[in-house]
Amino acid sequence: VRVLMVDDDQEFARLVAEFLSAEGGFSVTQRHDGATGADAAVSEQFDVIVLDVGLPVMNGFEVLKQIRQKVNTPVVMLTARGDDIDRILGLEIGADDYVPKPCNLRELVARIRHYAPSK
């Protein structure tokens, strides 16, 4: 299962990617700003996208809008912006799921497995 993780916190992204690889057997590609994340999401083939909201260059909501114009890859928002308004906005724009940080990484693995195609 190929996962794109778009998060500007490189240390956090590295730790999550290591956990997803070790515990879930996922292949994780990382991008650390909205513009490169959006480009990767629409130009490469991923099974699930894990997307932060607070990104440089282009925020996660803008990235999600661009993704939804071109692909239907499942998107799990993983962000410190967990207010009701942000969660609702993310879901209305087209996110499949919204997980507030900090989160239980085993729960994140379960959510990614839920959206990943069975192989």
XYZ file of C-alpha atoms in Angstrom:
119
model
C 0.000 0.000 0.000
C 1.471 3.330 -1.102
C 0.899 6.261 1.254
C 1.676 9.918 0.571
C 2.285 11.858 3.777
C 2.208 15.650 3.461
C 3.338 17.320 6.698
C 5.706 20.240 7.275
C 6.988 18.845 10.582
C 9.758 16.707 9.112
C 10.675 14.959 12.366
C 7.043 14.039 13.076
C 6.577 12.888 9.468
C 9.701 10.725 9.693
C 8.513 9.082 12.917
C 5.029 8.437 11.499
C 6.488 7.086 8.245
C 8.757 4.704 10.173
C 5.809 3.500 12.256
C 3.563 3.054 9.196
C 6.294 1.108 7.444
C 7.120 -1.096 10.434
C 3.612 -1.699 11.797
C 1.520 -1.513 8.665
C 3.931 -2.548 5.944
C 3.138 0.659 4.047
C 5.449 2.325 1.557
C 5.478 6.017 2.582
C 6.463 8.961 0.391
C 6.860 12.288 2.192
C 6.362 15.859 1.024
C 6.783 18.835 3.355
C 4.855 21.675 1.750
C 1.469 22.018 0.135
C 2.618 22.681 -3.419
C 4.888 19.630 -3.718
C 2.301 17.539 -1.856
C -0.465 18.525 -4.274
C 1.794 17.835 -7.254
C 2.741 14.378 -5.968
C -0.872 13.539 -5.125
C -2.087 14.147 -8.669
C 0.976 13.020 -10.658
C 1.873 9.819 -8.803
C -0.185 6.782 -7.838
C -1.012 6.480 -4.127
C -3.533 4.336 -2.283
C -4.057 6.808 0.594
C -2.962 10.394 1.284
C -2.301 11.607 4.846
C -2.533 15.401 4.769
C -1.770 18.112 7.327
C -3.665 21.427 7.243
C -0.954 23.824 8.439
C 1.444 23.626 5.502
C 3.756 26.221 3.962
C 3.238 27.472 0.387
C -0.334 26.090 0.187
C -2.450 24.994 3.158
C -3.960 21.530 3.403
C -7.477 22.706 2.516
C -6.155 24.187 -0.747
C -4.194 20.999 -1.422
C -7.326 18.928 -0.822
C -9.306 21.058 -3.293
C -6.638 20.503 -5.965
C -6.515 16.777 -5.271
C -10.298 16.433 -5.541
C -10.319 18.183 -8.923
C -8.156 15.426 -10.383
C -8.165 12.212 -8.321
C -10.366 10.322 -5.870
C -7.564 8.900 -3.727
C -8.757 8.588 -0.112
C -7.482 11.474 2.044
C -7.041 11.304 5.813
C -6.470 14.749 7.309
C -3.990 14.479 10.213
C -3.679 17.859 11.843
C -3.366 19.834 15.038
C -6.279 21.940 13.796
C -8.973 19.768 15.341
C -11.688 22.377 15.960
C -15.186 21.421 14.837
C -15.132 24.095 12.129
C -11.855 22.795 10.656
C -13.006 19.158 10.771
C -16.319 19.985 9.112
C -14.625 22.127 6.452
C -12.140 19.366 5.677
C -14.893 16.786 5.329
C -17.045 19.118 3.220
C -14.140 19.829 0.852
C -13.671 16.106 0.328
C -11.560 14.534 3.051
C -12.524 10.953 3.780
C -11.446 11.157 7.424
C -10.096 13.711 9.897
C -7.745 12.729 12.722
C -6.572 15.360 15.242
C -2.950 15.435 16.415
C -1.652 14.025 18.614
C -3.113 10.693 17.626
C -2.615 7.049 18.411
C -0.480 5.763 15.538
C -2.116 2.334 15.706
C -5.441 4.091 15.091
C -3.910 5.873 12.087
C -2.734 2.510 10.706
C -6.278 1.130 11.137
C -7.794 4.125 9.348
C -5.341 3.868 6.457
C -6.070 0.147 6.140
C -9.778 0.959 6.065
C -9.322 3.213 3.019
C -6.550 1.266 1.276
C -7.640 -1.175 -1.398
C -7.408 -4.838 -0.442
C -4.480 -6.471 -2.183
